[in-house]
């Protein structure tokens, strides 16, 4: 396992209320088969994918586009006739 600098990268999360938030990555962790972003979560270093609400990794210079929730419907369903 090796740790790599993650300068400028963030993990994007969505709250239960639908708000997007960015958390800076502490480092990248290369475990030999894949690379994972690490964030501080509840006082411990965790893989970002294991933190509730994780959506994707990003560079902070990307546009501030909304992060869609995957578990919410995109539009309300029409009323039955």
PDB file of C-alpha atoms in Angstrom:
ATOM      1  CA  UNK A   1       0.000   0.000   0.000  1.00  0.00           C
ATOM      2  CA  UNK A   2       1.204   3.504  -0.758  1.00  0.00           C
ATOM      3  CA  UNK A   3      -0.207   6.971  -0.112  1.00  0.00           C
ATOM      4  CA  UNK A   4      -0.118   9.594  -2.869  1.00  0.00           C
ATOM      5  CA  UNK A   5      -0.693  13.350  -2.681  1.00  0.00           C
ATOM      6  CA  UNK A   6      -4.248  14.450  -3.522  1.00  0.00           C
ATOM      7  CA  UNK A   7      -3.556  18.164  -3.863  1.00  0.00           C
ATOM      8  CA  UNK A   8      -6.654  20.004  -5.003  1.00  0.00           C
ATOM      9  CA  UNK A   9      -8.982  17.003  -5.327  1.00  0.00           C
ATOM     10  CA  UNK A  10     -12.258  16.678  -3.448  1.00  0.00           C
ATOM     11  CA  UNK A  11     -14.963  14.096  -2.851  1.00  0.00           C
ATOM     12  CA  UNK A  12     -18.531  15.173  -3.650  1.00  0.00           C
ATOM     13  CA  UNK A  13     -21.328  14.140  -1.295  1.00  0.00           C
ATOM     14  CA  UNK A  14     -25.096  14.659  -1.261  1.00  0.00           C
ATOM     15  CA  UNK A  15     -26.982  15.050   2.024  1.00  0.00           C
ATOM     16  CA  UNK A  16     -30.413  13.542   2.722  1.00  0.00           C
ATOM     17  CA  UNK A  17     -31.868  17.015   2.084  1.00  0.00           C
ATOM     18  CA  UNK A  18     -30.338  17.037  -1.421  1.00  0.00           C
ATOM     19  CA  UNK A  19     -27.580  19.572  -0.694  1.00  0.00           C
ATOM     20  CA  UNK A  20     -24.186  18.957  -2.300  1.00  0.00           C
ATOM     21  CA  UNK A  21     -20.989  19.365  -0.302  1.00  0.00           C
ATOM     22  CA  UNK A  22     -17.294  18.999  -1.098  1.00  0.00           C
ATOM     23  CA  UNK A  23     -14.755  17.438   1.247  1.00  0.00           C
ATOM     24  CA  UNK A  24     -11.047  17.809   0.432  1.00  0.00           C
ATOM     25  CA  UNK A  25      -9.142  14.566  -0.041  1.00  0.00           C
ATOM     26  CA  UNK A  26      -6.342  13.972   2.438  1.00  0.00           C
ATOM     27  CA  UNK A  27      -4.534  11.599   0.061  1.00  0.00           C
ATOM     28  CA  UNK A  28      -4.994   8.853  -2.521  1.00  0.00           C
ATOM     29  CA  UNK A  29      -4.444   5.280  -1.326  1.00  0.00           C
ATOM     30  CA  UNK A  30      -3.011   2.802  -3.826  1.00  0.00           C
ATOM     31  CA  UNK A  31      -3.584  -0.728  -2.544  1.00  0.00           C
ATOM     32  CA  UNK A  32      -1.980  -2.410  -5.561  1.00  0.00           C
ATOM     33  CA  UNK A  33      -5.214  -3.200  -7.400  1.00  0.00           C
ATOM     34  CA  UNK A  34      -7.047   0.137  -7.233  1.00  0.00           C
ATOM     35  CA  UNK A  35      -6.728   3.709  -5.997  1.00  0.00           C
ATOM     36  CA  UNK A  36      -9.144   5.292  -3.514  1.00  0.00           C
ATOM     37  CA  UNK A  37      -9.531   8.832  -2.185  1.00  0.00           C
ATOM     38  CA  UNK A  38      -9.205   9.173   1.582  1.00  0.00           C
ATOM     39  CA  UNK A  39     -11.133  11.745   3.663  1.00  0.00           C
ATOM     40  CA  UNK A  40     -11.386  12.520   7.358  1.00  0.00           C
ATOM     41  CA  UNK A  41     -14.732  11.219   8.614  1.00  0.00           C
ATOM     42  CA  UNK A  42     -15.647  11.294  12.312  1.00  0.00           C
ATOM     43  CA  UNK A  43     -12.016  11.782  13.269  1.00  0.00           C
ATOM     44  CA  UNK A  44     -10.630   8.877  11.241  1.00  0.00           C
ATOM     45  CA  UNK A  45      -9.165   8.440   7.774  1.00  0.00           C
ATOM     46  CA  UNK A  46     -11.748   6.643   5.593  1.00  0.00           C
ATOM     47  CA  UNK A  47     -12.192   5.729   1.950  1.00  0.00           C
ATOM     48  CA  UNK A  48     -14.537   8.339   0.502  1.00  0.00           C
ATOM     49  CA  UNK A  49     -16.680   5.643  -1.164  1.00  0.00           C
ATOM     50  CA  UNK A  50     -17.503   4.231   2.292  1.00  0.00           C
ATOM     51  CA  UNK A  51     -18.822   7.535   3.669  1.00  0.00           C
ATOM     52  CA  UNK A  52     -22.610   7.997   3.379  1.00  0.00           C
ATOM     53  CA  UNK A  53     -23.708  10.242   0.498  1.00  0.00           C
ATOM     54  CA  UNK A  54     -20.565   9.810  -1.644  1.00  0.00           C
ATOM     55  CA  UNK A  55     -21.177  10.521  -5.342  1.00  0.00           C
ATOM     56  CA  UNK A  56     -17.831  11.069  -7.104  1.00  0.00           C
ATOM     57  CA  UNK A  57     -14.357  12.562  -7.027  1.00  0.00           C
ATOM     58  CA  UNK A  58     -13.693  15.980  -8.531  1.00  0.00           C
ATOM     59  CA  UNK A  59     -11.118  18.674  -8.922  1.00  0.00           C
ATOM     60  CA  UNK A  60     -12.231  21.920  -7.225  1.00  0.00           C
ATOM     61  CA  UNK A  61     -11.746  23.869 -10.455  1.00  0.00           C
ATOM     62  CA  UNK A  62     -14.655  22.004 -12.086  1.00  0.00           C
ATOM     63  CA  UNK A  63     -17.893  23.940 -12.515  1.00  0.00           C
ATOM     64  CA  UNK A  64     -20.163  23.980  -9.493  1.00  0.00           C
ATOM     65  CA  UNK A  65     -22.823  21.879 -11.158  1.00  0.00           C
ATOM     66  CA  UNK A  66     -25.405  20.198  -8.932  1.00  0.00           C
ATOM     67  CA  UNK A  67     -24.687  16.605  -7.988  1.00  0.00           C
ATOM     68  CA  UNK A  68     -27.837  14.552  -8.725  1.00  0.00           C
ATOM     69  CA  UNK A  69     -29.071  12.114  -6.107  1.00  0.00           C
ATOM     70  CA  UNK A  70     -29.227   8.577  -7.460  1.00  0.00           C
ATOM     71  CA  UNK A  71     -31.888   7.411  -5.015  1.00  0.00           C
ATOM     72  CA  UNK A  72     -34.395  10.223  -5.688  1.00  0.00           C
ATOM     73  CA  UNK A  73     -36.807  10.353  -8.635  1.00  0.00           C
ATOM     74  CA  UNK A  74     -35.890  12.975 -11.231  1.00  0.00           C
ATOM     75  CA  UNK A  75     -39.471  14.248 -11.614  1.00  0.00           C
ATOM     76  CA  UNK A  76     -42.720  13.743  -9.709  1.00  0.00           C
ATOM     77  CA  UNK A  77     -44.916  10.947 -10.974  1.00  0.00           C
ATOM     78  CA  UNK A  78     -48.197  12.043 -12.607  1.00  0.00           C
ATOM     79  CA  UNK A  79     -51.377  11.383 -10.665  1.00  0.00           C
ATOM     80  CA  UNK A  80     -53.295   8.274 -11.770  1.00  0.00           C
ATOM     81  CA  UNK A  81     -56.417   8.926 -13.885  1.00  0.00           C
TER      82      UNK A  81
END
